[in-house]
XYZ file of C-alpha atoms in Angstrom:
659
model
C -71.575 66.631 14.458
C -71.275 64.696 17.712
C -72.975 61.713 16.124
C -70.463 61.718 13.260
C -67.530 61.773 15.680
C -68.963 58.880 17.642
C -69.455 56.866 14.469
C -65.886 57.552 13.435
C -64.575 56.406 16.849
C -66.638 53.226 16.627
C -65.200 52.509 13.176
C -61.647 52.999 14.435
C -62.254 50.668 17.391
C -63.780 48.059 15.082
C -60.734 48.254 12.744
C -58.376 47.926 15.720
C -60.171 44.799 16.905
C -59.977 43.267 13.427
C -56.241 43.989 13.235
C -55.784 42.536 16.694
C -57.555 39.337 15.678
C -55.484 39.066 12.496
C -52.277 39.576 14.466
C -53.233 36.918 16.995
C -54.108 34.507 14.215
C -50.823 35.235 12.434
C -48.921 34.751 15.668
C -50.593 31.402 16.168
C -49.762 30.453 12.584
C -46.124 31.433 13.098
C -46.054 29.465 16.317
C -47.557 26.512 14.531
C -45.086 26.774 11.680
C -42.116 27.148 13.991
C -42.917 23.881 15.712
C -39.945 21.492 15.379
C -40.484 19.193 12.375
C -40.148 15.428 12.660
C -36.673 14.149 11.684
C -36.565 12.525 8.242
C -33.716 10.224 7.294
C -31.958 11.098 4.013
C -31.461 8.238 1.567
C -28.172 7.677 -0.258
C -27.092 5.455 -3.131
C -24.718 2.495 -2.853
C -22.004 4.319 -4.809
C -21.861 7.413 -2.584
C -18.446 7.779 -0.953
C -18.053 9.233 2.533
C -15.564 11.821 1.290
C -18.267 13.387 -0.904
C -20.462 14.156 2.112
C -19.473 17.279 4.060
C -21.461 16.571 7.250
C -19.152 15.280 10.021
C -21.843 13.039 11.532
C -25.138 11.981 10.034
C -27.795 9.285 9.823
C -28.653 7.958 6.373
C -30.648 5.157 4.784
C -28.944 2.710 2.428
C -30.877 0.904 -0.309
C -30.765 -2.831 -1.000
C -28.028 -4.345 -3.168
C -24.915 -2.585 -1.786
C -23.026 -5.883 -1.364
C -21.932 -5.666 -5.008
C -18.088 -5.718 -5.380
C -18.225 -2.714 -7.731
C -18.830 -0.547 -4.639
C -15.269 -0.465 -3.324
C -14.513 -0.454 0.388
C -11.093 0.308 1.923
C -10.248 -0.797 5.473
C -11.778 -2.769 8.330
C -13.832 -1.188 11.163
C -12.269 2.187 10.329
C -12.743 2.934 6.626
C -11.012 5.370 4.272
C -13.391 8.109 3.136
C -12.907 6.966 -0.465
C -15.066 3.944 0.441
C -18.698 3.424 -0.432
C -20.617 4.377 2.713
C -23.230 1.662 2.296
C -20.656 -0.911 1.173
C -18.708 -0.248 4.374
C -21.938 -0.565 6.377
C -22.546 -4.050 4.927
C -18.868 -5.038 5.455
C -19.028 -3.912 9.097
C -22.223 -5.935 9.703
C -24.352 -2.940 10.745
C -26.739 -3.686 7.853
C -27.066 -6.535 5.372
C -27.675 -6.521 1.633
C -31.304 -5.528 2.168
C -30.219 -2.042 3.296
C -31.255 0.008 6.318
C -30.429 3.021 8.485
C -26.856 3.736 9.591
C -25.014 6.312 11.669
C -21.806 7.641 10.092
C -19.140 9.583 11.984
C -16.057 11.105 10.347
C -12.691 10.581 12.067
C -9.072 11.402 11.279
C -7.175 9.821 8.382
C -5.136 6.695 9.102
C -1.560 5.775 8.149
C -2.841 2.479 6.753
C -6.049 0.523 6.151
C -6.140 -3.261 6.305
C -8.420 -5.103 3.905
C -10.485 -8.123 4.947
C -13.398 -10.280 3.849
C -16.570 -9.859 5.896
C -20.302 -10.272 5.294
C -19.880 -10.978 1.590
C -17.628 -7.991 0.868
C -13.863 -8.005 0.303
C -12.495 -4.680 1.536
C -9.161 -3.555 0.153
C -5.960 -2.390 1.816
C -4.740 1.172 1.409
C -1.427 2.692 2.601
C -2.942 5.964 3.840
C -5.839 8.375 3.285
C -6.669 11.876 4.452
C -9.997 11.119 6.174
C -11.774 8.124 7.717
C -15.206 7.194 9.003
C -16.831 4.611 11.245
C -20.284 3.029 11.012
C -22.757 2.198 13.776
C -26.482 1.493 14.091
C -28.718 4.246 12.733
C -30.138 5.363 16.067
C -30.286 8.993 17.202
C -28.110 9.795 20.187
C -29.799 11.685 22.991
C -29.148 15.399 22.708
C -27.808 15.142 19.153
C -29.401 16.778 16.115
C -28.840 15.149 12.753
C -29.367 16.772 9.356
C -32.447 15.874 7.331
C -30.501 16.836 4.220
C -26.880 16.035 3.419
C -24.361 18.461 1.962
C -22.149 17.192 -0.841
C -18.793 18.222 -2.208
C -18.493 17.392 -5.902
C -17.797 18.986 -9.277
C -21.515 19.553 -9.857
C -23.564 22.556 -8.884
C -26.202 21.732 -6.307
C -25.837 21.857 -2.572
C -28.490 19.909 -0.770
C -29.851 16.404 -1.202
C -33.553 16.256 -0.479
C -34.812 13.913 2.174
C -36.175 10.571 0.968
C -34.875 11.152 -2.571
C -32.012 9.280 -4.200
C -28.994 11.526 -3.816
C -26.634 12.648 -6.527
C -23.023 13.659 -5.900
C -23.652 17.396 -6.088
C -21.095 19.978 -5.030
C -21.462 22.363 -2.152
C -20.304 25.410 -4.011
C -21.276 28.880 -5.029
C -23.344 29.402 -8.186
C -21.556 32.155 -10.045
C -23.559 34.646 -12.104
C -21.681 36.769 -14.641
C -22.532 40.350 -15.512
C -20.447 40.126 -18.685
C -21.597 38.358 -21.860
C -20.332 34.789 -21.935
C -21.660 31.410 -23.137
C -24.657 30.344 -21.048
C -25.943 27.074 -19.640
C -29.213 26.222 -17.886
C -28.975 24.552 -14.469
C -31.589 23.536 -11.936
C -30.681 25.371 -8.729
C -32.530 26.527 -5.629
C -33.930 30.046 -6.100
C -36.597 32.283 -4.523
C -37.718 34.686 -7.183
C -36.288 35.624 -10.547
C -35.336 38.971 -9.087
C -33.165 37.365 -6.411
C -31.359 35.260 -9.004
C -29.833 38.303 -10.660
C -26.726 40.032 -9.383
C -26.384 43.790 -9.343
C -22.868 43.744 -7.970
C -20.185 45.427 -10.047
C -17.998 42.373 -9.459
C -18.329 40.247 -12.671
C -18.432 37.026 -10.580
C -20.923 37.262 -7.774
C -21.589 34.442 -5.273
C -25.243 33.475 -5.278
C -26.552 32.294 -1.913
C -28.518 29.094 -2.458
C -29.140 27.986 1.084
C -32.638 29.478 1.478
C -34.002 29.189 -2.043
C -36.717 27.026 -3.532
C -36.065 25.140 -6.730
C -36.403 27.003 -10.011
C -34.592 27.241 -13.317
C -32.117 30.073 -13.874
C -29.514 30.768 -16.489
C -25.908 31.246 -15.439
C -22.936 31.997 -17.615
C -19.949 29.724 -17.942
C -16.726 31.072 -16.535
C -13.561 31.238 -18.626
C -10.928 28.638 -17.823
C -8.642 29.416 -14.982
C -9.695 31.733 -12.215
C -12.596 31.028 -9.856
C -13.536 27.433 -10.745
C -9.885 26.516 -10.435
C -9.831 27.929 -6.900
C -12.981 25.993 -6.046
C -11.411 22.831 -7.391
C -8.383 23.362 -5.188
C -10.653 23.742 -2.168
C -12.511 20.515 -2.922
C -9.377 18.526 -3.694
C -9.965 18.016 -7.413
C -7.468 20.527 -8.821
C -4.148 19.371 -10.185
C -1.624 21.829 -11.682
C -1.774 21.877 -15.464
C -5.359 20.594 -15.605
C -7.759 22.853 -17.522
C -11.077 22.402 -15.765
C -13.211 24.122 -18.385
C -12.334 25.312 -21.855
C -13.265 28.899 -22.738
C -15.310 27.710 -25.683
C -17.571 25.339 -23.733
C -20.940 24.658 -25.308
C -24.267 25.469 -23.592
C -25.743 22.708 -21.400
C -22.369 20.921 -21.305
C -21.943 19.060 -18.041
C -18.757 19.744 -16.100
C -17.105 16.413 -15.368
C -14.057 15.658 -13.259
C -12.775 12.205 -12.340
C -10.763 11.576 -9.226
C -8.269 8.753 -9.501
C -9.249 5.709 -7.499
C -6.460 4.507 -5.195
C -5.241 1.129 -6.437
C -4.879 -1.585 -3.818
C -1.351 -2.868 -3.425
C -2.657 -6.084 -1.901
C -2.943 -7.460 1.612
C 0.614 -7.643 3.043
C -0.619 -10.163 5.618
C -1.359 -12.597 2.771
C 1.750 -12.252 0.627
C 1.810 -15.618 -1.160
C 2.551 -16.779 -4.715
C -0.344 -19.041 -5.772
C -0.577 -21.569 -8.577
C -3.989 -23.105 -9.256
C -3.821 -26.429 -11.119
C -7.283 -26.724 -12.643
C -8.842 -29.877 -14.073
C -9.466 -29.556 -17.824
C -10.086 -33.269 -18.473
C -13.099 -34.521 -20.409
C -14.477 -36.206 -17.266
C -15.356 -32.864 -15.751
C -17.743 -31.798 -18.537
C -18.516 -28.287 -19.733
C -20.947 -27.357 -16.969
C -18.598 -28.352 -14.146
C -15.716 -26.614 -15.911
C -17.772 -23.384 -15.801
C -18.413 -23.956 -12.088
C -14.664 -24.410 -11.600
C -13.993 -21.077 -13.339
C -16.600 -19.339 -11.180
C -14.885 -20.770 -8.106
C -11.576 -19.290 -9.290
C -13.241 -15.910 -9.812
C -14.711 -16.080 -6.306
C -11.244 -16.853 -4.913
C -9.681 -13.934 -6.791
C -12.401 -11.648 -5.435
C -11.920 -12.861 -1.862
C -8.146 -12.328 -2.060
C -6.945 -8.734 -1.805
C -4.519 -9.140 -4.701
C -1.636 -6.828 -5.507
C 2.162 -6.501 -5.612
C 2.386 -6.339 -1.817
C -0.135 -9.145 -1.275
C -1.153 -12.400 -2.974
C -0.514 -13.055 -6.674
C -2.130 -15.870 -8.656
C -1.391 -17.836 -11.825
C -3.221 -20.783 -13.399
C -2.057 -24.061 -14.954
C -4.663 -26.227 -16.707
C -3.975 -29.927 -17.025
C -5.389 -32.778 -19.097
C -3.036 -35.157 -20.857
C -0.344 -32.484 -20.521
C -0.237 -29.278 -18.491
C -0.176 -25.767 -19.960
C 0.224 -22.401 -18.278
C -2.802 -20.155 -18.791
C -0.994 -17.187 -17.210
C 1.776 -16.653 -14.652
C 2.079 -14.671 -11.435
C 2.857 -11.321 -13.024
C 0.322 -11.414 -15.877
C -2.579 -10.059 -13.769
C -1.922 -8.195 -10.523
C -5.465 -7.208 -9.534
C -8.703 -9.134 -9.100
C -10.625 -7.349 -11.848
C -8.153 -8.237 -14.601
C -7.725 -11.747 -13.253
C -11.461 -12.458 -13.279
C -11.714 -11.315 -16.886
C -8.800 -13.609 -17.824
C -10.362 -16.584 -16.015
C -13.576 -16.117 -17.978
C -11.644 -16.535 -21.245
C -10.088 -19.908 -20.300
C -11.361 -22.745 -22.511
C -11.373 -26.423 -21.576
C -8.481 -28.418 -23.080
C -9.794 -31.982 -22.526
C -7.833 -35.195 -22.079
C -7.051 -37.318 -19.017
C -6.421 -36.118 -15.433
C -2.615 -36.360 -15.277
C -2.078 -34.529 -11.985
C 1.419 -35.939 -11.352
C 2.626 -34.580 -14.674
C 1.082 -31.205 -13.854
C 2.836 -31.060 -10.459
C 6.190 -31.818 -12.108
C 5.542 -29.008 -14.585
C 4.777 -26.542 -11.775
C 7.898 -27.550 -9.814
C 10.205 -27.110 -12.803
C 8.605 -24.153 -14.558
C 5.983 -22.146 -12.698
C 7.763 -20.716 -9.647
C 10.618 -18.991 -11.479
C 11.784 -15.383 -11.458
C 10.721 -15.049 -15.097
C 7.163 -16.035 -14.158
C 6.947 -13.544 -11.290
C 8.096 -15.637 -8.316
C 9.030 -13.152 -5.574
C 11.360 -15.306 -3.492
C 10.263 -13.954 -0.115
C 6.636 -15.045 -0.618
C 5.603 -18.659 0.160
C 4.884 -20.811 -2.898
C 1.467 -22.502 -2.847
C 0.071 -24.972 -5.402
C -3.666 -25.725 -5.164
C -4.675 -28.826 -7.134
C -8.319 -29.269 -8.154
C -9.312 -32.827 -9.114
C -12.609 -34.146 -10.417
C -12.774 -37.668 -8.927
C -9.181 -38.962 -8.969
C -5.947 -38.596 -10.998
C -5.170 -40.840 -13.957
C -1.447 -40.964 -13.060
C 0.620 -41.227 -9.859
C 1.301 -38.131 -7.790
C 3.512 -39.288 -4.888
C 6.976 -38.781 -6.407
C 6.079 -35.528 -8.181
C 4.569 -34.200 -4.947
C 7.656 -35.111 -2.920
C 9.901 -33.178 -5.290
C 7.513 -30.222 -5.148
C 7.495 -30.222 -1.343
C 11.292 -30.450 -1.221
C 11.388 -27.408 -3.500
C 9.420 -25.463 -0.892
C 5.980 -25.686 -2.528
C 2.993 -25.976 -0.187
C 0.595 -28.413 -1.886
C -3.161 -28.217 -1.250
C -5.623 -30.705 -2.781
C -9.310 -30.095 -3.520
C -11.033 -33.315 -4.565
C -14.596 -32.944 -5.868
C -16.962 -35.903 -6.102
C -14.244 -38.368 -5.104
C -14.424 -42.120 -5.562
C -17.225 -43.868 -3.692
C -16.679 -47.386 -2.326
C -17.439 -49.313 -5.521
C -15.204 -46.940 -7.560
C -12.070 -47.152 -5.409
C -10.825 -50.155 -7.373
C -10.411 -47.796 -10.341
C -8.138 -45.380 -8.465
C -4.550 -45.824 -9.692
C -2.911 -44.608 -6.466
C -4.918 -45.240 -3.277
C -4.720 -42.529 -0.627
C -3.195 -40.160 -3.207
C -4.176 -37.015 -1.289
C -2.159 -37.854 1.826
C 0.781 -38.834 -0.351
C 0.676 -35.465 -2.088
C -0.209 -32.711 0.379
C 2.302 -30.730 2.417
C 1.145 -32.210 5.735
C -1.303 -35.015 6.532
C -3.168 -33.116 9.249
C -6.245 -32.124 7.214
C -5.142 -28.494 6.870
C -4.038 -28.947 3.254
C -6.962 -30.923 1.844
C -10.655 -30.416 1.054
C -13.043 -33.176 0.029
C -16.097 -31.589 -1.608
C -19.035 -33.990 -2.183
C -20.516 -32.051 -5.125
C -19.411 -29.417 -7.623
C -22.512 -27.455 -6.666
C -21.236 -27.002 -3.097
C -17.743 -25.932 -4.171
C -18.500 -22.282 -3.338
C -18.732 -23.172 0.358
C -14.977 -23.648 0.695
C -13.956 -20.247 -0.749
C -13.512 -18.581 2.633
C -11.926 -21.579 4.445
C -9.421 -21.983 1.606
C -8.494 -18.275 1.548
C -8.059 -18.288 5.321
C -5.696 -21.277 5.209
C -3.657 -20.011 2.273
C -3.178 -16.634 3.979
C -2.089 -18.251 7.262
C 1.563 -18.080 6.198
C 2.809 -19.224 9.604
C 1.260 -22.649 8.938
C 2.616 -23.070 5.412
C 5.145 -25.602 6.646
C 6.508 -26.651 3.257
C 7.891 -23.182 2.603
C 10.749 -24.288 4.827
C 13.213 -26.524 3.016
C 16.537 -28.098 3.852
C 18.294 -25.182 2.128
C 16.416 -22.154 3.438
C 15.604 -22.820 7.070
C 18.815 -23.388 9.027
C 21.470 -21.615 11.073
C 24.728 -23.251 9.960
C 27.754 -22.713 12.189
C 31.253 -23.676 10.973
C 33.844 -24.541 13.648
C 37.209 -24.322 11.871
C 40.514 -25.755 13.041
C 43.192 -23.046 12.739
C 45.987 -24.979 14.465
C 49.652 -24.934 13.384
C 49.391 -28.377 11.752
C 46.961 -27.026 9.146
C 49.337 -24.478 7.595
C 48.556 -21.355 5.554
C 48.003 -23.057 2.189
C 45.744 -25.772 3.542
C 43.821 -23.190 5.572
C 42.873 -21.401 2.315
C 41.689 -24.772 0.924
C 39.682 -25.333 4.079
C 38.019 -21.906 3.659
C 37.169 -22.813 0.062
C 35.374 -25.904 1.382
C 33.388 -23.674 3.757
C 32.482 -21.404 0.827
C 31.488 -24.331 -1.413
C 29.172 -25.730 1.252
C 27.680 -22.283 1.982
C 26.897 -21.707 -1.701
C 24.408 -24.588 -1.643
C 22.120 -22.774 0.802
C 19.677 -19.923 0.221
C 21.229 -17.082 2.203
C 19.244 -14.196 3.674
C 18.063 -12.818 7.005
C 14.903 -14.934 6.732
C 16.410 -17.985 5.020
C 19.599 -19.863 5.984
C 22.176 -17.892 7.963
C 25.875 -18.726 8.298
C 28.288 -18.101 11.170
C 31.911 -19.153 11.803
C 34.290 -19.779 14.727
C 38.033 -20.410 14.357
C 39.913 -22.182 17.124
C 43.368 -23.223 18.326
C 43.974 -23.308 22.080
C 41.702 -20.295 22.068
C 38.550 -19.442 20.148
C 37.528 -16.510 17.974
C 34.110 -15.583 16.556
C 34.811 -14.699 12.937
C 31.180 -13.634 12.272
C 27.785 -14.406 13.753
C 24.523 -15.504 12.134
C 23.198 -11.946 11.882
C 26.276 -10.456 10.221
C 25.758 -11.190 6.507
C 22.370 -11.286 4.780
C 23.425 -11.979 1.191
C 25.384 -14.839 -0.339
C 27.967 -12.556 -1.946
C 28.672 -10.672 1.294
C 29.048 -14.000 3.069
C 31.479 -15.442 0.518
C 33.579 -12.278 0.661
C 33.685 -12.528 4.465
C 34.864 -16.167 4.286
C 37.763 -15.111 2.036
C 38.834 -12.478 4.576
C 39.215 -14.917 7.503
C 42.869 -14.831 8.653
C 44.774 -17.955 9.633
C 45.468 -18.006 13.360
C 47.878 -20.937 14.150
C 48.291 -22.625 17.524
C 47.182 -25.775 19.374
C 44.003 -27.892 18.964
C 41.386 -27.616 21.735
C 38.325 -28.986 19.916
C 36.191 -29.567 23.058
C 36.579 -25.945 24.173
C 35.761 -24.795 20.633
C 32.449 -26.711 20.656
C 31.481 -25.154 23.996
C 32.435 -21.690 22.718
C 30.345 -22.146 19.558
C 27.299 -23.267 21.583
C 27.448 -20.116 23.686
C 28.608 -17.397 21.297
C 27.205 -18.665 17.981
C 24.234 -20.992 18.545
C 23.208 -19.086 21.657
C 21.916 -16.417 19.263
C 20.205 -18.790 16.837
C 16.530 -18.255 16.009
C 14.054 -20.665 17.583
C 12.429 -21.493 14.225
C 15.751 -22.463 12.598
C 17.373 -25.879 12.404
C 20.769 -25.694 14.053
C 23.619 -27.316 12.093
C 27.236 -27.384 13.292
C 29.966 -28.343 10.779
C 33.269 -28.964 12.568
C 36.469 -29.384 10.485
C 39.732 -30.581 12.069
C 43.014 -32.198 10.999
C 44.130 -33.732 14.306
C 43.338 -35.131 17.730
C 42.077 -32.674 20.332
C 44.211 -31.682 23.339
C 41.075 -31.637 25.518
C 38.027 -33.838 26.019
C 35.296 -33.618 23.360
C 32.704 -35.929 24.898
C 30.946 -33.573 27.325
C 30.789 -30.590 24.895
C 29.541 -32.876 22.086
C 26.810 -34.288 24.349
C 25.773 -30.725 25.285
C 25.454 -29.874 21.593
C 23.244 -32.918 20.915
C 21.056 -32.170 23.946
C 20.567 -28.589 22.754
C 19.237 -29.787 19.403
C 22.346 -28.912 17.398
C 22.824 -31.411 14.538
C 26.582 -31.876 14.321
C 28.621 -32.909 11.274
C 32.315 -33.745 11.828
C 34.819 -33.637 8.954
C 38.272 -35.045 9.602
C 41.414 -34.595 7.475
C 44.756 -36.434 7.562
C 45.616 -36.994 11.245
C 42.133 -36.456 12.694
C 41.095 -39.141 15.238
C 38.240 -41.292 13.932
C 36.912 -42.059 17.414
C 36.630 -38.347 18.234
C 34.878 -37.623 14.961
C 32.231 -40.238 15.793
C 31.736 -38.840 19.306
C 31.263 -35.338 17.942
C 28.854 -36.352 15.127
C 25.097 -36.715 15.582
C 23.772 -40.300 15.330
C 23.725 -42.161 13.052
C 27.422 -41.300 12.712
C 27.697 -42.781 9.207
C 25.478 -39.939 7.955
C 27.150 -37.169 9.965
C 30.873 -38.046 10.071
C 33.244 -37.810 7.073
C 36.986 -38.318 6.564
C 39.379 -37.410 3.715
C 43.109 -38.052 3.442
C 44.017 -34.722 1.851
C 42.770 -31.140 2.192
C 42.458 -31.095 -1.598
C 39.817 -33.837 -1.353
C 37.436 -31.800 0.830
C 35.354 -30.662 -2.157
C 34.345 -34.287 -2.803
C 32.236 -34.549 0.361
C 30.190 -31.372 -0.265
C 27.418 -33.114 -2.316
C 27.168 -35.952 0.207
C 26.834 -33.568 3.161
C 24.109 -31.544 1.380
C 22.279 -34.740 0.401
C 22.327 -36.000 3.974
C 21.158 -32.641 5.335
C 18.191 -32.643 2.944
C 17.380 -36.334 3.377
C 17.243 -35.871 7.128
C 15.083 -32.758 6.780
C 12.638 -34.347 4.339
C 12.276 -37.533 6.360
C 10.544 -35.660 9.171
C 6.942 -36.843 9.793
C 4.360 -34.944 7.686
C 1.691 -34.593 10.332
């Protein structure tokens, strides 16, 4: 009996030791398994947008090839979350087109995103977006833990993207299992065991926790249209009232698809220009070079952030005669424009550039063709070799119409060919200014692509587009009107009509020519300043309302008053023109005030009627006096000098050096 008890005790002790060893081994295994795993960087596709990823900060690996323009990017430095993550990384310069690791951090939405061209990618402008992100080098910050898997918000049904696998835009959402008979579909979802994939809840729609499951195949039932999926869609930003997300009669295995509307770029407001490309369609260029020319145009359209608030582009092809391929309003985004460029066929003929410039001046920049008025007009002429007609006169008329002319000459005349050029030095005779800013000389068609960015930069530098300013849209014109007793009420109305007739010739707006008026006798009165009326009709109505004053004639004091109260508030970038109208000799001295006007850069025109003193008119007028001083015998003859005054104003403006 005692021996049996001892044997039993020994067996119990032996079993205890075995259990103890197993427990220790299991503890070690648990300890081993709980050891912190090495961080693995998740990989994402080029088309993945930041807004689809839920994680607020993460490191990811981009593949090669994300420089493609089909991966849209919105903003510069700070990007809208609708942007391609990897596209933004290339644009920012953190990685290049070969891919690499990046660190992404979500930040607040911005009130506006400015597009730009950087590292081979043209990012687009966007008025506002709900969320933003910034990109930096893909290095772990000390003390920070980054996810090895990324969570996605999307209309599809899976939660987690596996590390080192190409990610798909899956949705972080609940997988809903129905306990009522409905159409079924098979989906790959994370699951532990078949038992755990089945709901026993009395609620017909039971959330299924997928965060700790391994991958397996389960069958879930499609939900009728309306209730729970609609709520999920609202949460993820895809729901719009009136949109049926899933029909009740959906077929098994049918994929749920929802498309979010891509925000259309309105264009870069910092490059709001109206562009006309004059492309060479002559036989001398050949078919291969013509294709290179079209590719260049497509590259330009891609580099420009086109849209109604930014640059717009039309094309004129020339040969013997010019023809408009399409105008400014035909295509308002780069994608459509590139497709239209591809369809252009070569017309052949000579290289009549002068004829093409005349066509553009008369026809292209019109309201009917989409000219916006407030945007600078730019004509870019592409020439293979040299023109077969003269360009100087046509270019002058274009410049005087406010068109900024750029020339791109490709494979120009070498020394032994210059004798064949009809108009030597034709580029300098044509361009807006002769300072090199408006011309490119490209030695070969095969290096044409190198000037895409320099050309876009110059065209968008609207402050340097000097030819946008013309004699009719760039002045502050101040009328100094004699309201003395000798004029009389009837003649004063005729005098005001002269002021109106002269004002009509100018382009009136806050940014174009502005008009102001002073009436004088012994005293002076500011009728309206330069900033008072911004439209031509408002201005003409104001001129009609000016009341006749009556009194003496102090012309010298009136000039001084106008310099202080009218021209003292003139804009620095405006030409200052004073038009003084009087019918008699002044009671005070005019010499000192007139000299002050000339010294302050005010170009003065004097118009005398009837008893006006010729010597005073010449003192008041800017030199040469024959171009700035006019005299008529009768008030009724004032209208006759309007064309001559306008001609002299424009001749003087256009004779300024073009350098």
